[in-house]
Short mmCIF file of C-alpha atoms in Angstrom, two decimals:
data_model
loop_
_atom_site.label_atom_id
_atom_site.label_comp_id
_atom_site.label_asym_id
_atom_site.label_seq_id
_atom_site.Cartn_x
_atom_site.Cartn_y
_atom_site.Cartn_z
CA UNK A 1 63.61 -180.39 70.18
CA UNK A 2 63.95 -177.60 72.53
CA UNK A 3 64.81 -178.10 76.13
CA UNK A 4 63.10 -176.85 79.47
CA UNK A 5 65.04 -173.57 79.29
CA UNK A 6 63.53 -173.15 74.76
CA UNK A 7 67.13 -174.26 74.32
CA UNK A 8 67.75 -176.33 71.04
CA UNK A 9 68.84 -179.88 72.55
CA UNK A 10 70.82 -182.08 70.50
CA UNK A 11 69.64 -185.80 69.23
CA UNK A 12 70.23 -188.39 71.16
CA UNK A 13 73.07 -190.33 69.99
CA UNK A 14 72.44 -193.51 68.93
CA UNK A 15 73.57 -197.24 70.57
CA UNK A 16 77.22 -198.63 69.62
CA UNK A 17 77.17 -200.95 66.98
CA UNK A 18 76.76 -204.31 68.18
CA UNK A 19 78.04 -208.00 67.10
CA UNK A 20 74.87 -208.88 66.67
CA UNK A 21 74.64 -206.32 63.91
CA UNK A 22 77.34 -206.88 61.97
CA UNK A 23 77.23 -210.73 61.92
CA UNK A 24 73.77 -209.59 60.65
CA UNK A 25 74.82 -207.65 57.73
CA UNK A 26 73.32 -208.59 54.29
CA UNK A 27 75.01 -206.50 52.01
CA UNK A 28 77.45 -203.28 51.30
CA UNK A 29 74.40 -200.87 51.84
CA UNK A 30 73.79 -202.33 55.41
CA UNK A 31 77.43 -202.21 56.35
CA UNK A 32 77.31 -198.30 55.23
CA UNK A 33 74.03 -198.03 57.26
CA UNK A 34 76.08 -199.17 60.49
CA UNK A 35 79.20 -196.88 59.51
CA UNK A 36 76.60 -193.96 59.45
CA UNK A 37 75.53 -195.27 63.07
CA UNK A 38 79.26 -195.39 64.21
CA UNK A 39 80.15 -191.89 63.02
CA UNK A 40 76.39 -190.48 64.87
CA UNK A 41 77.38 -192.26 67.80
CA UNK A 42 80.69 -190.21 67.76
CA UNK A 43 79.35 -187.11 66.48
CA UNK A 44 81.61 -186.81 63.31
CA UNK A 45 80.26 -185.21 60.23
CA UNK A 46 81.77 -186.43 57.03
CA UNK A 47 83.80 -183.26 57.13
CA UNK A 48 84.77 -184.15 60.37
CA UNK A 49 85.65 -187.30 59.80
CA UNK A 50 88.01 -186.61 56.85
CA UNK A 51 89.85 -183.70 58.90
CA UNK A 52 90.49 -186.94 61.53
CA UNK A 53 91.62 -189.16 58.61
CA UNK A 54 94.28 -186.27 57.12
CA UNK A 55 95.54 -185.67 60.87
CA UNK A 56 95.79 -189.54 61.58
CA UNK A 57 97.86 -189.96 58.47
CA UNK A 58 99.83 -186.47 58.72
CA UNK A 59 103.42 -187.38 58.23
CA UNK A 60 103.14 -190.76 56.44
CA UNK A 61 104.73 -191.29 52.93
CA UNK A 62 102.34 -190.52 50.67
CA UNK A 63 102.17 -194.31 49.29
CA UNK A 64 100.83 -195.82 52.58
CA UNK A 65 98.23 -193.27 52.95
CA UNK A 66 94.65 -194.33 53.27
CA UNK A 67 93.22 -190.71 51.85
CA UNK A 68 89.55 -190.59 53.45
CA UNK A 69 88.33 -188.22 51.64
CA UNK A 70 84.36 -186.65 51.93
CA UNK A 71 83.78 -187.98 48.75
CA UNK A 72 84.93 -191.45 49.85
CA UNK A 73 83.54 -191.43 53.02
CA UNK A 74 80.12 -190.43 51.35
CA UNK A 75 79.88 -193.20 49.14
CA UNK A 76 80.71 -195.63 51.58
CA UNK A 77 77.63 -194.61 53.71
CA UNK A 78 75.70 -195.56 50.66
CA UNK A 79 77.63 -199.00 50.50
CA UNK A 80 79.76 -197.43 47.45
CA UNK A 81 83.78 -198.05 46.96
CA UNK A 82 84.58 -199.44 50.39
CA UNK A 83 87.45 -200.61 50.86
CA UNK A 84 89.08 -202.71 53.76
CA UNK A 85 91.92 -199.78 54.46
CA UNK A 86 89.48 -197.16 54.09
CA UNK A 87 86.99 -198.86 56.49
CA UNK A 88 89.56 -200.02 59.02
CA UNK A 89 90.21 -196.04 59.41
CA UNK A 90 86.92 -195.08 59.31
CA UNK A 91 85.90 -197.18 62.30
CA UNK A 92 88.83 -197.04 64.05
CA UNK A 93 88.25 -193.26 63.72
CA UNK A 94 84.80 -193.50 65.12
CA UNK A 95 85.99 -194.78 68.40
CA UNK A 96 85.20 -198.69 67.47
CA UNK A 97 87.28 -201.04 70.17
CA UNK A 98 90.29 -202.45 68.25
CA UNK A 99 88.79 -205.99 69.27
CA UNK A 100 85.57 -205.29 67.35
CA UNK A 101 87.48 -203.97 63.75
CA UNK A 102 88.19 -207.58 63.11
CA UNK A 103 83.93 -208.21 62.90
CA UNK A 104 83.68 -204.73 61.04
CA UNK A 105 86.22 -206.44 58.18
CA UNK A 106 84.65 -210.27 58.22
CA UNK A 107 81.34 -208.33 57.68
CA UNK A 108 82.91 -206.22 54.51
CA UNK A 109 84.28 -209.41 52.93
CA UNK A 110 81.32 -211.08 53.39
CA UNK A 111 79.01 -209.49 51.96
CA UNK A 112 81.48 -207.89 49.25
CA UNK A 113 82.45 -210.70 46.95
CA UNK A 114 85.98 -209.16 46.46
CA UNK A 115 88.93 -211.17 46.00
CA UNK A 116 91.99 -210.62 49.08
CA UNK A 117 94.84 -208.91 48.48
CA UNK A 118 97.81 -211.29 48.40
CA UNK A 119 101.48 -210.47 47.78
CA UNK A 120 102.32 -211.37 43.94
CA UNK A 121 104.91 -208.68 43.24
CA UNK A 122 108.41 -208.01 44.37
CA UNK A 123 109.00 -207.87 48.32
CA UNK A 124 107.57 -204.85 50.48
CA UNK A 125 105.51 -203.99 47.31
CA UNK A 126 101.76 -204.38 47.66
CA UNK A 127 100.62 -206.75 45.46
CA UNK A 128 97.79 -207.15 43.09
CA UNK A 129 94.01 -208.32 43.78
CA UNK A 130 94.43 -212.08 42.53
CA UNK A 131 95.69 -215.46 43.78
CA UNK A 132 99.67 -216.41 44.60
CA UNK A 133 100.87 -217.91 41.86
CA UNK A 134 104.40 -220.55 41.51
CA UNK A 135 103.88 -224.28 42.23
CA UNK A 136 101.89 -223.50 45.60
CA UNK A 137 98.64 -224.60 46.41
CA UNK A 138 95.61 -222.26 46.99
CA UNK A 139 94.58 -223.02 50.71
CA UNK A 140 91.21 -222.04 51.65
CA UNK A 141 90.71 -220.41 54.97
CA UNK A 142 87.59 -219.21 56.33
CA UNK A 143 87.23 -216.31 58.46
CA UNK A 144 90.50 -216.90 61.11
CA UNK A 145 90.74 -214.78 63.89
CA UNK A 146 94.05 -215.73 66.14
CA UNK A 147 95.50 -215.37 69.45
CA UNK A 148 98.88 -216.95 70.68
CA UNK A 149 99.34 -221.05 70.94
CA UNK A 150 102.26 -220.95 72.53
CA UNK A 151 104.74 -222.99 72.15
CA UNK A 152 104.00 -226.67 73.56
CA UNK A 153 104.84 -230.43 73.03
CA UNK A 154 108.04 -229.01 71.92
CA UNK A 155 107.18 -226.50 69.39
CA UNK A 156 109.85 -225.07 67.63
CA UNK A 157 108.71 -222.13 65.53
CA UNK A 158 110.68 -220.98 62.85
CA UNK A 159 109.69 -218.32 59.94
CA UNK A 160 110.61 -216.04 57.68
CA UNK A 161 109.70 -212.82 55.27
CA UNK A 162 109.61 -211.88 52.15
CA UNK A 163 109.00 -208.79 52.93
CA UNK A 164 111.14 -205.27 52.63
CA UNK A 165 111.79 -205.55 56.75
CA UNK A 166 110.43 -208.26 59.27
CA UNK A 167 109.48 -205.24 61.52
CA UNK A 168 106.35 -204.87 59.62
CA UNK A 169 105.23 -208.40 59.60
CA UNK A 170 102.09 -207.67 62.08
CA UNK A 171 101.81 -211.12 63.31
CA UNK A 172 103.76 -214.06 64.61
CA UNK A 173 103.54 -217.28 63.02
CA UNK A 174 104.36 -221.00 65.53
CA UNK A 175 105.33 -224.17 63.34
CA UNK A 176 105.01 -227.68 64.92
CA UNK A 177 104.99 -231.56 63.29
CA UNK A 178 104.07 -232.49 67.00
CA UNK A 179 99.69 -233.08 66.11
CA UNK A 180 97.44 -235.05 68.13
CA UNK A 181 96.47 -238.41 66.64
CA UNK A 182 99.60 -239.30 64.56
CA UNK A 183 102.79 -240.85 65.79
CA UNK A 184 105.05 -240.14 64.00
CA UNK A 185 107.33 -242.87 61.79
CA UNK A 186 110.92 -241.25 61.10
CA UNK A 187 113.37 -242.72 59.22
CA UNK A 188 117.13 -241.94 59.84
CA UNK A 189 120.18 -242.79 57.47
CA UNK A 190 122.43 -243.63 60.48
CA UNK A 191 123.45 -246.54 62.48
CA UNK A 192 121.46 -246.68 65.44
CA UNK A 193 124.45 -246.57 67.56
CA UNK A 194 124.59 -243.04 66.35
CA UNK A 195 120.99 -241.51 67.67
CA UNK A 196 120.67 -240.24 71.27
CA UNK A 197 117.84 -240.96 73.32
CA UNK A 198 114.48 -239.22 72.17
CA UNK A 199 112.93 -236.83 74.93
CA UNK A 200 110.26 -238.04 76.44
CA UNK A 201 108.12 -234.99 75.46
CA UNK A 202 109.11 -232.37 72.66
CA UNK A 203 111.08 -234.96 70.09
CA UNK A 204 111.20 -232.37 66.95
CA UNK A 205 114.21 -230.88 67.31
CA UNK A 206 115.63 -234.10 68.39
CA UNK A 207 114.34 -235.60 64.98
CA UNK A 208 115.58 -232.39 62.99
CA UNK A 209 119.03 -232.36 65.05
CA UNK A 210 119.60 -235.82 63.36
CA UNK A 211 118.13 -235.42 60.30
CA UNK A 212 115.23 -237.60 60.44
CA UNK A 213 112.18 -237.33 57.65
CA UNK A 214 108.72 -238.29 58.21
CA UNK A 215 107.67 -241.06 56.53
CA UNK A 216 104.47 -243.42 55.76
CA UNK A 217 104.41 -246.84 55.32
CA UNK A 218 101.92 -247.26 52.83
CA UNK A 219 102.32 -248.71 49.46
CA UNK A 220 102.82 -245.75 46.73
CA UNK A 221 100.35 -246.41 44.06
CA UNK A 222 98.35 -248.54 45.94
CA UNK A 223 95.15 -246.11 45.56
CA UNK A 224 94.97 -245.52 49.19
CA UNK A 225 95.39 -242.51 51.28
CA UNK A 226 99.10 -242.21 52.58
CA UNK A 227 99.40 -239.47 55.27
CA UNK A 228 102.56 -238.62 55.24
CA UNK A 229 103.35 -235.59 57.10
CA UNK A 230 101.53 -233.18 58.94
CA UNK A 231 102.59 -229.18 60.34
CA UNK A 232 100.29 -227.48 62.57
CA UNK A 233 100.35 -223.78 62.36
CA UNK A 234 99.74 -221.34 65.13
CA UNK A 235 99.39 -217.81 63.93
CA UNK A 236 99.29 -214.82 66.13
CA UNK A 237 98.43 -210.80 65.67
CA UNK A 238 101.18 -208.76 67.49
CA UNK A 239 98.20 -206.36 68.52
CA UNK A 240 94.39 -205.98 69.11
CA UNK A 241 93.91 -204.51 65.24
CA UNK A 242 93.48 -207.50 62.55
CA UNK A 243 95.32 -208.49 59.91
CA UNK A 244 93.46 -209.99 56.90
CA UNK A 245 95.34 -213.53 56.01
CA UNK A 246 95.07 -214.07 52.27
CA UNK A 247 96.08 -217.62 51.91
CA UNK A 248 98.43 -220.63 52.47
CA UNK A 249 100.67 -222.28 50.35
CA UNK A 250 102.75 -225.35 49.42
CA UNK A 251 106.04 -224.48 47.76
CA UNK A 252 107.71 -227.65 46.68
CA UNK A 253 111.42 -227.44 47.15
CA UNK A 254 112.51 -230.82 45.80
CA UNK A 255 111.25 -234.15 44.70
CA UNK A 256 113.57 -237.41 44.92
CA UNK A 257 112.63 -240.77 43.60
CA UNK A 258 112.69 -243.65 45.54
CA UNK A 259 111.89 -244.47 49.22
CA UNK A 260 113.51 -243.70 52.42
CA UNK A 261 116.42 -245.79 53.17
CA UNK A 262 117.78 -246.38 56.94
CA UNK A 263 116.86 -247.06 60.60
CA UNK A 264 113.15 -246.44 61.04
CA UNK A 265 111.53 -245.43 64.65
CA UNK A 266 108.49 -245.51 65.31
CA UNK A 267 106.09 -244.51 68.30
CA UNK A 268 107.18 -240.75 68.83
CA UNK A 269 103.37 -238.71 69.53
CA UNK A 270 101.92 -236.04 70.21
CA UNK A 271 99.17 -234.35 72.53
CA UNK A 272 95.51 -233.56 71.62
CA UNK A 273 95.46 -230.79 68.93
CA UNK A 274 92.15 -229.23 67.49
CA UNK A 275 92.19 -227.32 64.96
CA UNK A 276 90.96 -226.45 60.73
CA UNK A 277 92.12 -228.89 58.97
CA UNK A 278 93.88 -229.18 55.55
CA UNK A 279 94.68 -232.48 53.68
CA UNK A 280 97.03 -231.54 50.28
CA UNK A 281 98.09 -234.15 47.89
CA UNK A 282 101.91 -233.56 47.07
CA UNK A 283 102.03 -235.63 44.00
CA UNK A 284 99.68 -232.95 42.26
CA UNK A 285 101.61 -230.44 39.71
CA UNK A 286 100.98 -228.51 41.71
CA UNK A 287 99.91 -229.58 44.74
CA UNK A 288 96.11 -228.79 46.33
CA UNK A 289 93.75 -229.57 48.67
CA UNK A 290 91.65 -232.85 48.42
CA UNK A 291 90.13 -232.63 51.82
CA UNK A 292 89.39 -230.22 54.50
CA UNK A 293 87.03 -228.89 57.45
CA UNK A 294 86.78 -225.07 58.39
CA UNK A 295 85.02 -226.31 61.77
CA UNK A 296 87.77 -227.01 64.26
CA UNK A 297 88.24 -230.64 64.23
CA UNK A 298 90.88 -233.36 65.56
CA UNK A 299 93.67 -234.44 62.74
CA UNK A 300 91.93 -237.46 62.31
CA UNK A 301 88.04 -236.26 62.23
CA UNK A 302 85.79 -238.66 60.39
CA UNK A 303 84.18 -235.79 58.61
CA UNK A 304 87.34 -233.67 56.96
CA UNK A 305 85.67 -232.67 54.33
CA UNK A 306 82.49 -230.92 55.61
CA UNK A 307 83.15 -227.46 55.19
CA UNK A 308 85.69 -226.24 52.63
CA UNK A 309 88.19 -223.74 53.59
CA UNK A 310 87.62 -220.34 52.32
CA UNK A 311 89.33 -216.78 52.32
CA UNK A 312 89.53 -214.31 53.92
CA UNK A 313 90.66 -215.20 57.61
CA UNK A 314 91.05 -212.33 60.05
CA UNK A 315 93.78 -212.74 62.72
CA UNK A 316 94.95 -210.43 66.08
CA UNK A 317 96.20 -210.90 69.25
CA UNK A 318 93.33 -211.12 71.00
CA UNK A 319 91.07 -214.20 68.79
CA UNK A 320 92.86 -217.67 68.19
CA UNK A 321 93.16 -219.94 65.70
CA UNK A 322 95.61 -223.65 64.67
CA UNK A 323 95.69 -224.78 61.31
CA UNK A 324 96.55 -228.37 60.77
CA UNK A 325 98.21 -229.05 57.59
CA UNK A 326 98.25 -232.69 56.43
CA UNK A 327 100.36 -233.60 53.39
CA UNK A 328 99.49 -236.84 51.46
CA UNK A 329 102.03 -238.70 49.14
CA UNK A 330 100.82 -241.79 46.71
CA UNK A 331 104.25 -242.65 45.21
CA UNK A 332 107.58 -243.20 46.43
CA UNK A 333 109.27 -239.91 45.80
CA UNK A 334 111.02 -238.43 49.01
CA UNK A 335 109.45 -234.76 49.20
CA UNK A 336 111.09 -231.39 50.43
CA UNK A 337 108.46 -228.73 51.17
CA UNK A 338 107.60 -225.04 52.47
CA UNK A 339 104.85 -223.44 53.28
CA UNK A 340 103.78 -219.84 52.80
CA UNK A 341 101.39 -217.57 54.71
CA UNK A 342 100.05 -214.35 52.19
CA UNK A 343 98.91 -211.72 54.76
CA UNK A 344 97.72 -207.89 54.25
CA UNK A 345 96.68 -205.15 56.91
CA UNK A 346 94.90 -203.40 54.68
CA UNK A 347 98.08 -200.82 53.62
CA UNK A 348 100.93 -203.33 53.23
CA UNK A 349 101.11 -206.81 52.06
CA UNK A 350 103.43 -210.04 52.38
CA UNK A 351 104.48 -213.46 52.33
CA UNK A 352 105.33 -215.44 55.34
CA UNK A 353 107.69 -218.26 54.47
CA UNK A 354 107.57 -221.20 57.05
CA UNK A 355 110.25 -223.61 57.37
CA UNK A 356 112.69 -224.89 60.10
CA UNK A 357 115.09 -222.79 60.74
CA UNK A 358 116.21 -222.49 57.05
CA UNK A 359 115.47 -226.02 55.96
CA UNK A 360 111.94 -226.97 54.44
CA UNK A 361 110.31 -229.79 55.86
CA UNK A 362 110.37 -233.48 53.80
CA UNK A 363 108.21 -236.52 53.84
CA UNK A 364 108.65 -239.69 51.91
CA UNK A 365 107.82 -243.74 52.07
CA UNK A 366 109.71 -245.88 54.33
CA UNK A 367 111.87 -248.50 52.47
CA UNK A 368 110.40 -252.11 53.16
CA UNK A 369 113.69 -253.17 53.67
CA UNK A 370 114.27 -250.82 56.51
CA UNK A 371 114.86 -251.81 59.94
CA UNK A 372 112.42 -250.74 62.64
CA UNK A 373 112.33 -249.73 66.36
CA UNK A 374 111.18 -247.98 68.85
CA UNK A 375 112.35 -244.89 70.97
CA UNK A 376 112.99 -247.59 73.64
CA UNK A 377 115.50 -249.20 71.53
CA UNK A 378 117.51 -246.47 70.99
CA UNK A 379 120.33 -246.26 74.29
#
């Protein structure tokens, strides 16, 4: 096309890709049809685009480099060997908005059918394509984008790595037993004489400052469904760019027979919390999930198990998400209990260990012996 002077004019670049598109994507060749449409719309060649790549990564260690090379880049046009580091740099390269990386990679695992890359070697190590392994329990997440919940109804978040250094952990993580729908039962092994007054809001630390357990007052082995204990999880990217969340866990710690013995109070509730929900059966060697919902629900939602979890779920600072964890206990044992979040941004990958402060979370059965109250009781 020549313009009104006989000078060659160039094309007309083409239109961003859109949401649209990408939620629209039916397989690996589409997704390299839109990458060719993002690198036209910023006027890179392949050659181009691989002289970005080696100046983006100039000065890395070698290990954590991406390596776009023209060969790679020109097989993932044709939906060949892509890869969620590779593509995150390729977009990212192409001038996509950080917000809009986090649809690029739910489109990829989509539509690729490849397992997540979870953390199953020694710490700061990248670990292998496969599932965590230990007694932990393979939580399903579906795609699980994430901004901040801060810190209400007396959150008190507490985590840890198991990474090489917990600079590199690329999200935030908020742990609360304070849920919507359950008031909580707590059993102490004190006198009552020897508890201070609960707060009127934000009661965890006061339960965890005097050692109190949650506890259900079912009958073990009845062959009904005894709710124990519940965490609800707010996770949060620390910027705009996603992180790929590769699974949740259940470590058990400990298991002690018997029930609960002590002072039992009763009463102590939360606010309204909606989130996906997870219901995991302790008692199972090891433990997994018997019911959940990936639609945002309430804790107690008559229809928890409408939608199964899945991998991956894509998290940032920008897109939020709350997990509700229910844990489930059918005989008397007292239970001790951590969880753990696998995570990867696409160069390095982790584990997340969440716990209070140091000390895993327990649930058990409440002794029928017990005496009960209520916060009012307690002077």
């Amino acid at each position: 096309m020549l313009s009104a002077e006989g000078e060659p004019m160039a094309p007309p670049r083409p239109e961003p890709v859109t949401d649209e598109q990408l939620e629209q994507v039916q397989d690996l060749e589409h997704l390299g049809a839109l990458l060719r449409q993002a690198m036209d719309r910023a006027v890179l060649s392949i050659r181009r685009l691989e002289s970005a790549a080696e100046a983006s990564e100039r000065g890395l260690p070698p290990e954590v480099r991406v390596k776009l090379t023209r060969t790679k880049i020109g097989d993932m046009l044709k939906g060949r060997s892509i890869t969620d580091p590779h593509l995150r740099l390729a977009v990212k390269l192409c001038g996509v908005p950080e917000a809009q990386i986090a649809k690029w990679l739910r489109a990829y695992y989509r539509v690729s059918g490849q397992p997540v890359l979870v953390d199953d070697g020694p710490p700061g190590k990248v670990g292998k394509w496969g599932f965590l392994r230990k007694t932990r329990v393979q939580v399903g997440l579906a795609l699980f984008s994430v901004v901040a919940v801060a810190a209400v109804y007396g959150v008190f978040a507490w985590h840890r790595t198991t990474n090489d250094s917990a600079s590199k952990i690329p999200f935030t993580v908020q742990a609360s037993t304070v849920v919507h729908g359950w008031c909580t039962t707590l059993v102490f092994d004190k006198m009552l004489s020897e508890l201070s007054p609960p707060p009127t809001v934000g009661y965890e630390q006061w339960a965890w400052d005097h050692d109190g357990i949650e506890a259900t007052r079912g009958l073990p082995d009845s062959g009904s469904v005894n709710k124990a204990g519940r965490v609800q999880l707010s996770l949060r990217g620390t910027s705009a760019v996603p992180v790929t969340i590769t699974g949740l866990d259940v470590e058990i710690v400990e298991r002690k027979p018997g029930p609960l013995r002590g002072i039992v109070v009763s009463g102590l509730c939360g606010s309204e919390t909606v989130g996906r929900l997870a219901e995991i059966d302790l008692d199972a060697h090891p433990p997994k999930i018997v019911r959940s919902n990936a639609d945002p629900t309430q804790i107690w939602g008559q229809d928890t198990d409408t939608k199964p979890l899945k991998f991956p779920y894509l998290i940032s600072a920008t897109d939020p998400e709350l997990l509700l964890v229910v844990v489930e206990l059918n005989n008397s044992d007292t239970v001790s209990y951590r969880l753990h979040v696998g995570w990867t941004d696409g160069v390095h990958a982790g584990t997340q260990v969440i716990d209070h402060g140091g000390k895993p979370f327990r649930v058990g059965f409440v002794d029928v012996k017990n005496q009960g109250y209520y916060p009012s009781d307690i002077k």
